[in-house]
PDB file of C-alpha atoms in Angstrom:
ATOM      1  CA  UNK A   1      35.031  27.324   8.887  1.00 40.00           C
ATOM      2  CA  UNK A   2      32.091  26.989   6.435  1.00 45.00           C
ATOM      3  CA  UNK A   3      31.384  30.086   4.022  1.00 46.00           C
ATOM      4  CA  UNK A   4      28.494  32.391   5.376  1.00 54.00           C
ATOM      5  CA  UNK A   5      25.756  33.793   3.193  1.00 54.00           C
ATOM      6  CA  UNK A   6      26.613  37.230   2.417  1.00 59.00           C
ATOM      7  CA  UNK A   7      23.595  39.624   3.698  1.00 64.00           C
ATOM      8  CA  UNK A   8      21.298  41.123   1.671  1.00 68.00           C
ATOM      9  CA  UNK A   9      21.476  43.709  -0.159  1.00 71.00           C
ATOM     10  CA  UNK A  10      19.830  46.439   0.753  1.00 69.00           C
ATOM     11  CA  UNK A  11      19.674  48.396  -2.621  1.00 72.00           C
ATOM     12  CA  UNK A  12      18.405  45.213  -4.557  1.00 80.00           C
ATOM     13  CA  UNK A  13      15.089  45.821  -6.182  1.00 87.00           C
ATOM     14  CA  UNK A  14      12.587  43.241  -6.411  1.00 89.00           C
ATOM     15  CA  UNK A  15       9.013  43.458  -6.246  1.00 92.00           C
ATOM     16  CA  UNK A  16       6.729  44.842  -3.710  1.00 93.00           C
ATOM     17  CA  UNK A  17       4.602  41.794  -3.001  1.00 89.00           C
ATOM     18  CA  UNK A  18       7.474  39.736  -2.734  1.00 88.00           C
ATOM     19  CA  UNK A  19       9.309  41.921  -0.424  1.00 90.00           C
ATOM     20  CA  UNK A  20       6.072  41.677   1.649  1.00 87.00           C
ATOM     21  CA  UNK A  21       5.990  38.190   1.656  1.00 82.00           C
ATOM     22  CA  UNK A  22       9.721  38.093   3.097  1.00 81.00           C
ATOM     23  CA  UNK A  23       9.151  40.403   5.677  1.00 83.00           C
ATOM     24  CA  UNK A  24       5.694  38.660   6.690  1.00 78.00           C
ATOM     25  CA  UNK A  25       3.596  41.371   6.510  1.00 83.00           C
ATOM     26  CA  UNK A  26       1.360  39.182   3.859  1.00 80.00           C
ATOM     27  CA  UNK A  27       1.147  36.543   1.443  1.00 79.00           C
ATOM     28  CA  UNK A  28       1.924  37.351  -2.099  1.00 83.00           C
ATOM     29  CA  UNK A  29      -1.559  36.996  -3.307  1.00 82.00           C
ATOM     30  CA  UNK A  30      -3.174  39.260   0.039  1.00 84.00           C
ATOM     31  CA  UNK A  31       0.201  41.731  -0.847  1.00 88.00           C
ATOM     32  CA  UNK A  32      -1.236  42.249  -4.494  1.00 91.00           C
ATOM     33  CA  UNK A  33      -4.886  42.570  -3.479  1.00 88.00           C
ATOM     34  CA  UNK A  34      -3.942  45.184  -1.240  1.00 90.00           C
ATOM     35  CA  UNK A  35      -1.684  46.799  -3.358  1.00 93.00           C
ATOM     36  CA  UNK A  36      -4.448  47.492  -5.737  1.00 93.00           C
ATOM     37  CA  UNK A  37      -7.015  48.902  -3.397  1.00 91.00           C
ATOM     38  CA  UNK A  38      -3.690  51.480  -2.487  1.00 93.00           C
ATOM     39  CA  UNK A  39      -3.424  49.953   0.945  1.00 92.00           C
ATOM     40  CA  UNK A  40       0.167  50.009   0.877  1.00 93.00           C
ATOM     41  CA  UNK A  41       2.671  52.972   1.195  1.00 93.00           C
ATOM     42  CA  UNK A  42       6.615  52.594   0.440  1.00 93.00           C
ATOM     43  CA  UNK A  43       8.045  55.207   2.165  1.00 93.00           C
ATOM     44  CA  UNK A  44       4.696  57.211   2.959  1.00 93.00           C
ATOM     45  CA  UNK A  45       3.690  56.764  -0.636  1.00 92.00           C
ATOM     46  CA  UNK A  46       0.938  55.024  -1.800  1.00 94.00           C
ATOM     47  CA  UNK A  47       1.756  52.262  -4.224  1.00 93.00           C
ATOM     48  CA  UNK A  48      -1.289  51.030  -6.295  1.00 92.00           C
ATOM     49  CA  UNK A  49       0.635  49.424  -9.467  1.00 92.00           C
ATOM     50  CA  UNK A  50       0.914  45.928  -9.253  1.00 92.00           C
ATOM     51  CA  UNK A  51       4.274  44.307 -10.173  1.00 91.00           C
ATOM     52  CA  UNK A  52       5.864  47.834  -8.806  1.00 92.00           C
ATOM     53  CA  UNK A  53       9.835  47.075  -7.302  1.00 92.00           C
ATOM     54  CA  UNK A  54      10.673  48.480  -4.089  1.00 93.00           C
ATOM     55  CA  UNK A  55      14.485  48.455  -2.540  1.00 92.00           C
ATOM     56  CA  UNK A  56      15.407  45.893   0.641  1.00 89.00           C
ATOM     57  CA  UNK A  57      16.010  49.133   2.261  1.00 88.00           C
ATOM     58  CA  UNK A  58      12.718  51.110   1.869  1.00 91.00           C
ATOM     59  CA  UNK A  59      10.002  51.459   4.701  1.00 92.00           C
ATOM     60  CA  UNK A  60       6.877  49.471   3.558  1.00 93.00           C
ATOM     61  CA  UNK A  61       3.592  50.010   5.590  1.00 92.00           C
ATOM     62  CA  UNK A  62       0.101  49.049   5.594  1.00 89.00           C
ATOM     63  CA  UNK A  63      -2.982  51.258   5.898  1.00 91.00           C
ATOM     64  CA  UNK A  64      -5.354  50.578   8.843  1.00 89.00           C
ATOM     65  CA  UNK A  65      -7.888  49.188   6.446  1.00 87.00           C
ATOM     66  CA  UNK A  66      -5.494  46.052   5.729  1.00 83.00           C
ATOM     67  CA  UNK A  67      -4.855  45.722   9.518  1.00 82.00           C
ATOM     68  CA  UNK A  68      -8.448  45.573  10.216  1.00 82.00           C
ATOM     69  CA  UNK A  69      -9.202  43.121   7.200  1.00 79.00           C
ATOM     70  CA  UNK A  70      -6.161  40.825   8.581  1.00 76.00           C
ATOM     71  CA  UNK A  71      -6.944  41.232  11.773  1.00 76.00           C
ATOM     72  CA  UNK A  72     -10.366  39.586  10.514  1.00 82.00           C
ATOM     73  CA  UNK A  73      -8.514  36.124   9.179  1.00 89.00           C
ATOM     74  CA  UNK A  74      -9.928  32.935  10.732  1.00 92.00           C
ATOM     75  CA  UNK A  75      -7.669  29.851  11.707  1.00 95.00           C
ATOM     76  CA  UNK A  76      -8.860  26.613  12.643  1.00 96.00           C
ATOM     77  CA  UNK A  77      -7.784  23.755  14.695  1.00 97.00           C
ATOM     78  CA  UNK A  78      -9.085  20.693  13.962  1.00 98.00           C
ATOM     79  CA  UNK A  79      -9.066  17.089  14.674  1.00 98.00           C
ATOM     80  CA  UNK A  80      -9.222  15.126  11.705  1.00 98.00           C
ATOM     81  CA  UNK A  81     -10.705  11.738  10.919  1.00 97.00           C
ATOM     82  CA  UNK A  82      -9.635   8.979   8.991  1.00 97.00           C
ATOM     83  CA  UNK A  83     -11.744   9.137   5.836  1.00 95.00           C
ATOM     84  CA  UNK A  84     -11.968  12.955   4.861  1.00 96.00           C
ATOM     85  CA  UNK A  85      -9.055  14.410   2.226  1.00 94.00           C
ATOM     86  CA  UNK A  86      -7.369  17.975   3.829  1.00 92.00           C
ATOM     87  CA  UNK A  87      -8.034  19.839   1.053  1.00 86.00           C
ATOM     88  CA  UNK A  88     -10.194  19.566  -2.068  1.00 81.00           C
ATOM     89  CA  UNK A  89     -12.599  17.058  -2.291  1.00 75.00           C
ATOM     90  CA  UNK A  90     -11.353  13.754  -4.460  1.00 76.00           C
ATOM     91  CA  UNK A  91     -12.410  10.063  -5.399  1.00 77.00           C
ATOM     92  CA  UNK A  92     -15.565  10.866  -3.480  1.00 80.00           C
ATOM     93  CA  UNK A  93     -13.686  11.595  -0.372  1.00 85.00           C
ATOM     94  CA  UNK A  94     -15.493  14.911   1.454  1.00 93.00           C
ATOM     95  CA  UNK A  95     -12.929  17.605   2.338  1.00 94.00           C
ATOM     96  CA  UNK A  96     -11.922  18.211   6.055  1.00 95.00           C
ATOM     97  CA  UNK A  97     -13.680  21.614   6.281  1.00 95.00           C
ATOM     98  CA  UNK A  98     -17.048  20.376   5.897  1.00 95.00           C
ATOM     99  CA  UNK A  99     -16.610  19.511   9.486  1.00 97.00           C
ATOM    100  CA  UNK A 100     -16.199  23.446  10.175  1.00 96.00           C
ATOM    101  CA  UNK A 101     -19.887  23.707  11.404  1.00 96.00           C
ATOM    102  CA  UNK A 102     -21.580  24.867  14.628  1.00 96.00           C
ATOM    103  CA  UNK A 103     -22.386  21.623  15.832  1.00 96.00           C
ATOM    104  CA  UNK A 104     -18.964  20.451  15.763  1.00 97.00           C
ATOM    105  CA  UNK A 105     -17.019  23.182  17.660  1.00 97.00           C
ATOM    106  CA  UNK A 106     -15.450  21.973  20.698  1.00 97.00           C
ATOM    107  CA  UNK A 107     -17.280  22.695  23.930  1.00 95.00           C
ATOM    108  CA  UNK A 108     -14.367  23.678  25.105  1.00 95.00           C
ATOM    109  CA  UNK A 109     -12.911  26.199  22.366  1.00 95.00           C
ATOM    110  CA  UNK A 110     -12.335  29.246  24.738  1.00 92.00           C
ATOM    111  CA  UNK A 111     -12.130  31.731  21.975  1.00 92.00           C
ATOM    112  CA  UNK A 112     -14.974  34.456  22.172  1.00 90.00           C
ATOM    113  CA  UNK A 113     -15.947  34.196  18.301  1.00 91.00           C
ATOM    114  CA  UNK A 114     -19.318  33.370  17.369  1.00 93.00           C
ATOM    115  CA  UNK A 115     -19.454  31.550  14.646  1.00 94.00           C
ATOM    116  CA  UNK A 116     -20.463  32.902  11.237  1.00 92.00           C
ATOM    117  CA  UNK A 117     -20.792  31.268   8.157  1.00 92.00           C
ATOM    118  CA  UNK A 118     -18.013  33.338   6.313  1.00 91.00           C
ATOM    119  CA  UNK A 119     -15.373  31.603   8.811  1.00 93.00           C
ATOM    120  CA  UNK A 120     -15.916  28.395   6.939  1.00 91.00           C
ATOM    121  CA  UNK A 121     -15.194  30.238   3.204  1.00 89.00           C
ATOM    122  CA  UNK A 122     -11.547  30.525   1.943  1.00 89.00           C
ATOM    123  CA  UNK A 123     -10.028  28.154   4.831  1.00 92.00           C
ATOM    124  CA  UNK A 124      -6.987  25.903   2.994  1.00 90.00           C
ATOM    125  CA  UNK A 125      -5.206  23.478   4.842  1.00 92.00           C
ATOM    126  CA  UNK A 126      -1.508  24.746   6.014  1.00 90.00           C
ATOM    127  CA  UNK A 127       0.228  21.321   6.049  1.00 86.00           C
ATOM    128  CA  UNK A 128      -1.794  18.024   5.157  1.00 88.00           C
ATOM    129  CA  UNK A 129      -2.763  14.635   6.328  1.00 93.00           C
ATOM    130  CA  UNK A 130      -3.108  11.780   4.034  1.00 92.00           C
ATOM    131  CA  UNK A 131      -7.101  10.419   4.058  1.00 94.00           C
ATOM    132  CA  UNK A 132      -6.054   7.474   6.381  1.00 95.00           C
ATOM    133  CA  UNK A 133      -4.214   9.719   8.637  1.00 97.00           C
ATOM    134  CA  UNK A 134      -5.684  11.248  11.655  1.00 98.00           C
ATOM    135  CA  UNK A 135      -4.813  14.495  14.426  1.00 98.00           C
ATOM    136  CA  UNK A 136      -4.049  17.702  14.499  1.00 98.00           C
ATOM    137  CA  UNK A 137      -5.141  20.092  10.530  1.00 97.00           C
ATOM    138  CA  UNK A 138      -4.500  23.870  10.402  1.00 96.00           C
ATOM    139  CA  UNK A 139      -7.159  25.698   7.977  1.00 96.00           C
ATOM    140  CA  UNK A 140      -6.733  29.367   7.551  1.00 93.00           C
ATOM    141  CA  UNK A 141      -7.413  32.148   5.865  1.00 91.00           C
ATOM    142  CA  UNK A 142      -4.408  33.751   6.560  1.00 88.00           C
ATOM    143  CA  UNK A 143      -1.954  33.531   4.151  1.00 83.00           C
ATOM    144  CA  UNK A 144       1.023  34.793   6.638  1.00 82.00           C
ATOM    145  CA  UNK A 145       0.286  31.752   8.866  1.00 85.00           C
ATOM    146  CA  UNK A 146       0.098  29.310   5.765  1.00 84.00           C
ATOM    147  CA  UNK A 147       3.851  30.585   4.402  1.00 81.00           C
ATOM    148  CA  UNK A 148       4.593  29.769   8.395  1.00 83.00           C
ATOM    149  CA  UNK A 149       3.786  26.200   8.443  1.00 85.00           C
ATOM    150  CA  UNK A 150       4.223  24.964   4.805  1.00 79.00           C
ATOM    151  CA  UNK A 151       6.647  27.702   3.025  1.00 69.00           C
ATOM    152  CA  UNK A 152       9.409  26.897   1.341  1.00 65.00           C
ATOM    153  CA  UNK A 153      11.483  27.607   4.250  1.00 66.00           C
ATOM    154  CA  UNK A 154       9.530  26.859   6.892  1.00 74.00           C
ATOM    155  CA  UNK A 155      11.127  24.650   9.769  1.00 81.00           C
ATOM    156  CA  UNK A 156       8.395  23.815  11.655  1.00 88.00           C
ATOM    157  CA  UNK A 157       8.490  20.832  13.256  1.00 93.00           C
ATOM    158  CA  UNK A 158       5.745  18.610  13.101  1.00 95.00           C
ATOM    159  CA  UNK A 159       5.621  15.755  15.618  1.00 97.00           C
ATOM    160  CA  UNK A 160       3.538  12.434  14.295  1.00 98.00           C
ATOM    161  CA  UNK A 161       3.239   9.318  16.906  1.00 98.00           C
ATOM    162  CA  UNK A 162       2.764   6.071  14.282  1.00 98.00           C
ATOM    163  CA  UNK A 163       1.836   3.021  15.118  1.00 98.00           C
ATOM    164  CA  UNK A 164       3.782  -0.034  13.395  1.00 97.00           C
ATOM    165  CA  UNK A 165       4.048  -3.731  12.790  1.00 96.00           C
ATOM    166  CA  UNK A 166       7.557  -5.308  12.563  1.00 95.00           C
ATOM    167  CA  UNK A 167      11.315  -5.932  13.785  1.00 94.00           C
ATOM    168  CA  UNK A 168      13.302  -2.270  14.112  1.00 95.00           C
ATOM    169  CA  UNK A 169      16.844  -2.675  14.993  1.00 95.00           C
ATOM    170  CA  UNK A 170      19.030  -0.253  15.918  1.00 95.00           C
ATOM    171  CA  UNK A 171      20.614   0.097  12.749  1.00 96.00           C
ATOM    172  CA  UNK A 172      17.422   1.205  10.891  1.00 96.00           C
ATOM    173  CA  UNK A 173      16.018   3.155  13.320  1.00 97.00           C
ATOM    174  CA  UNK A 174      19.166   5.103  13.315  1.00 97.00           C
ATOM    175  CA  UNK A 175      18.593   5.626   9.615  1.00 96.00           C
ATOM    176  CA  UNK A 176      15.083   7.233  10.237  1.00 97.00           C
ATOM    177  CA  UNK A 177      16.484   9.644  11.919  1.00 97.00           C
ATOM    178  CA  UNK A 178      18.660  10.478   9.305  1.00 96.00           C
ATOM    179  CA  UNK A 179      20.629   8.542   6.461  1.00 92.00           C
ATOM    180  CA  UNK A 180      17.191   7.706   3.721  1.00 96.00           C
ATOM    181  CA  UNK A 181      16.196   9.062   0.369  1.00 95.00           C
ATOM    182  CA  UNK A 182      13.000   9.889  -1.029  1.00 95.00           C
ATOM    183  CA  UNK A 183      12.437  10.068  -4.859  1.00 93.00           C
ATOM    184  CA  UNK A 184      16.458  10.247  -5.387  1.00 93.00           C
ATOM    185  CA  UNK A 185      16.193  13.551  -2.313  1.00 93.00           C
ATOM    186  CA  UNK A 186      18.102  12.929   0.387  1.00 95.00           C
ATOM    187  CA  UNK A 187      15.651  13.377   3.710  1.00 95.00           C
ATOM    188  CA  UNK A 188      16.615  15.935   6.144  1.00 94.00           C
ATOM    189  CA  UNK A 189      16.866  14.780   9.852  1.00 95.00           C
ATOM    190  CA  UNK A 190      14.595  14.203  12.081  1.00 96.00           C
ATOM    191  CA  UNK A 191      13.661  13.151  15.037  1.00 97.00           C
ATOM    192  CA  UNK A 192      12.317   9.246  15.659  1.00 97.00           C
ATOM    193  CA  UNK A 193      12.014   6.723  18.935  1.00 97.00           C
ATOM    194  CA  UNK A 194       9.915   4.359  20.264  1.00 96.00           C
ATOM    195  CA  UNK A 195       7.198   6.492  22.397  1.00 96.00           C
ATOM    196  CA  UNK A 196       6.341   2.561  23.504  1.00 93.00           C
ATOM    197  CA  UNK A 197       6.140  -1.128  22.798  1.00 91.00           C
ATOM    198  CA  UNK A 198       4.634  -0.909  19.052  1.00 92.00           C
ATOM    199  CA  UNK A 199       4.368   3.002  18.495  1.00 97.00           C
ATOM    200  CA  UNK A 200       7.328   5.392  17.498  1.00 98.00           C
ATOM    201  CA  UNK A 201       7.488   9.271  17.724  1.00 98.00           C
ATOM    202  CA  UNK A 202       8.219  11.146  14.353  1.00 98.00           C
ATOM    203  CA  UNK A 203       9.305  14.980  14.583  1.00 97.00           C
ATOM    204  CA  UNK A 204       9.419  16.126  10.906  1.00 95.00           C
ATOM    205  CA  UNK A 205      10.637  19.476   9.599  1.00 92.00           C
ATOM    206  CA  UNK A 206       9.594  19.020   6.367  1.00 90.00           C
ATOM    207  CA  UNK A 207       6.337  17.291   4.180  1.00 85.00           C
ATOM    208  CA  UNK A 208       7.091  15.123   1.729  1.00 89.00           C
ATOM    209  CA  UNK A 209       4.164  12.977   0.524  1.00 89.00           C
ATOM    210  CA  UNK A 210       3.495  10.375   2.656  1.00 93.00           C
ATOM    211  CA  UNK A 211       6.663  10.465   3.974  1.00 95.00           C
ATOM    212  CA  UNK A 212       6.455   8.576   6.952  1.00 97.00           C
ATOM    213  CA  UNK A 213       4.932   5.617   5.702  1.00 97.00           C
ATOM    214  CA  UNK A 214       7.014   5.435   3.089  1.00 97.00           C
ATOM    215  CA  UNK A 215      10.057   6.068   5.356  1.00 97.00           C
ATOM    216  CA  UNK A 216       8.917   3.112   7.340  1.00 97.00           C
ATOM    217  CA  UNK A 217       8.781   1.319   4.350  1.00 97.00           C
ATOM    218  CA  UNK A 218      12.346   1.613   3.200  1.00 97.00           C
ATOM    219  CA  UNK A 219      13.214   0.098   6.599  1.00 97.00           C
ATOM    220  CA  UNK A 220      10.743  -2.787   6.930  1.00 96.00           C
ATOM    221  CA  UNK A 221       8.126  -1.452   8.941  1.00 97.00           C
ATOM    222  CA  UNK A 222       4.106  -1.485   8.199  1.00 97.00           C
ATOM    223  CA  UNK A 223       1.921   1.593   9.302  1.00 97.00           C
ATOM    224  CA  UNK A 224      -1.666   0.723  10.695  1.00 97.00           C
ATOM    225  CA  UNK A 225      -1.473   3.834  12.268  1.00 97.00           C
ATOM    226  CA  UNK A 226      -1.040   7.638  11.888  1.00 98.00           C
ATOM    227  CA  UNK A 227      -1.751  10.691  14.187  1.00 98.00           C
ATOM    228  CA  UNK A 228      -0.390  14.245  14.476  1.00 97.00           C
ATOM    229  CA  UNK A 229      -0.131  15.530  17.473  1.00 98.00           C
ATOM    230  CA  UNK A 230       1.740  18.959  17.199  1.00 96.00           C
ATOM    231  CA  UNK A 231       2.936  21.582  15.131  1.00 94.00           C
ATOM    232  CA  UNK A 232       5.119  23.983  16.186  1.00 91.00           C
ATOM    233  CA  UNK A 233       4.409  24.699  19.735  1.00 91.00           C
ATOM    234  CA  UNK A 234       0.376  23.817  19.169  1.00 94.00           C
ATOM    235  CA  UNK A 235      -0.537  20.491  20.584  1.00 95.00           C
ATOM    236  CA  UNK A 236      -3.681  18.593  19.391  1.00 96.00           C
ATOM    237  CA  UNK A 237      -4.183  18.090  23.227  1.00 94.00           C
ATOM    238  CA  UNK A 238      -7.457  17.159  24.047  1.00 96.00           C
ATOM    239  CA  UNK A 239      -9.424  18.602  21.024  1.00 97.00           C
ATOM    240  CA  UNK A 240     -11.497  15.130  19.879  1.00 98.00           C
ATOM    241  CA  UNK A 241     -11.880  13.323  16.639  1.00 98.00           C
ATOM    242  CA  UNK A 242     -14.018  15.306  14.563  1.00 97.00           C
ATOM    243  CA  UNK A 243     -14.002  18.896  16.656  1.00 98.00           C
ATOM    244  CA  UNK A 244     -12.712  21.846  16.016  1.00 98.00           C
ATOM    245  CA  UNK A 245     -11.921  25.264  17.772  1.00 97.00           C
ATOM    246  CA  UNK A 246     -10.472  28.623  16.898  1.00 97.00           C
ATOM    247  CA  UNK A 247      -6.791  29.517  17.157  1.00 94.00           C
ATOM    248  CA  UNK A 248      -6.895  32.268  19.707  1.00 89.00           C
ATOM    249  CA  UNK A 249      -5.204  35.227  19.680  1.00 82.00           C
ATOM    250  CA  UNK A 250      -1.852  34.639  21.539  1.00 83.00           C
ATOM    251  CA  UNK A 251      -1.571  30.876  19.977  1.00 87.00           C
ATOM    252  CA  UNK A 252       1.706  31.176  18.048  1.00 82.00           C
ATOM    253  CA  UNK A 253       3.162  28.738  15.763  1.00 82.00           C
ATOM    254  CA  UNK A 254       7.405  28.603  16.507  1.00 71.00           C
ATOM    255  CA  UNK A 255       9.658  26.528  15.589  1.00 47.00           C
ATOM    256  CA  UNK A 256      11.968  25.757  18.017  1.00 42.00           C
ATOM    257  CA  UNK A 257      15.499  24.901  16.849  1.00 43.00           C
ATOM    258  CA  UNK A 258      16.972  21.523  18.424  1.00 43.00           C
ATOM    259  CA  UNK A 259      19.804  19.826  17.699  1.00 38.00           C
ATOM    260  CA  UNK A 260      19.450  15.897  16.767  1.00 36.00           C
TER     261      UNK A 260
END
């Protein structure tokens, strides 16, 4: 029987936005800010020093001023296009979230928000597609949701359907599934069949860069094609190419264990 992970301990100390970011209350950076505006109490006490340690065991709660300014986070769904970078613009590439504009909203985004131009400040992708990828790009302002999707141990799947050029026998396509290295890293497995004549299904629980295509690579294959289609349980649907709409309020991100 493998060896299990002792639990934690409760009467280790460690510090107060990191306990916060465990517990997904916030993101480190959001835990900090609030910390020093006294937003948050350790056992009913108001802790406004920043790099304070708390105990695993102690009660940590927010004031209603923090609630009200999460509650307040934006996070969009969009469609991206071939062409536009996911996060900072580079090489003269424009950054996905210049697309975040009123004309582009998706005529059928059912969420009740009226757009303002603060919902297009602070937005950072949570997961990203390379420029000559397309589908389904996560921008938020909320840091919990980010640490979700792209943390360091997140297990969200992300499902990719990739259209290829060139022979795939059984052997190798049992090795995308699990058996190649990236970078001397051994890849964990995933999930990867034909979803038809010349396009395969990828479910990835982890990022690496450009991992499919160079995946594909290792076993012959040639890319000329790249969409996302889901994360989590959020499908790209029928959002189109260049549209966006708000997450709505009981959209959650899970990911769903499976066996492979």
């Amino acid at each position: 029987m493998p060896a299990r992970n002792p639990p934690p301990d409760p009467n280790e100390s460690l510090r107060l936005s990191k306990r916060m970011s465990e517990l997904g209350v916030a993101s480190r950076r959001e835990a900090d800010l609030w910390i020093e505006r006294g937003w948050v109490l350790v056992d009913g006490e108001v802790v406004d020093t920043l790099g304070a340690k708390v105990l695993r065991g102690q009660e940590i709660t927010i004031d209603h001023a923090a609630q009200r300014e999460q509650a307040n986070k934006i996070t969009i769904i969009l469609h991206k296009p071939v062409g536009l970078v996911s996060g900072q613009a580079e090489d003269g590439h424009e950054p996905a979230v210049t697309l975040v504009v009123p004309n582009n909203r998706f005529a059928s985004c059912m969420s009740r928000l009226v757009y303002r131009p603060e919902h297009s400040r602070g937005l950072a992708p949570a997961g990203r597609l390379d420029i000559d990828s397309t589908g389904l790009l996560v921008l938020t302002q909320d840091g919990r949701i980010a640490k979700q999707l792209i943390g360091e141990t997140s297990a969200m799947e992300k499902e990719y359907l990739v259209r290829v050029e060139g022979a795939l026998p059984h052997a190798k396509l049992a090795l995308l599934n699990h058996g190649l290295t990236l970078d001397d890293i051994k890849l964990k497995p995933a999930k990867v069949e034909w979803a038809n004549s010349d396009q395969l299904r990828f479910v990835l629980t982890e990022g690496r860069k450009r991992q499919i295509r160079r995946m594909c690579e290792l076993v012959g294959l040639h890319v000329v094609g790249l969409k996302r289609v889901r994360i989590g349980e959020l499908k790209l649907a029928t959002l189109p190419v260049g549209k966006w709409r708000y997450l709505r309020e009981f959209e959650r991100f899970y990911a769903v264990p499976r066996i492979y």
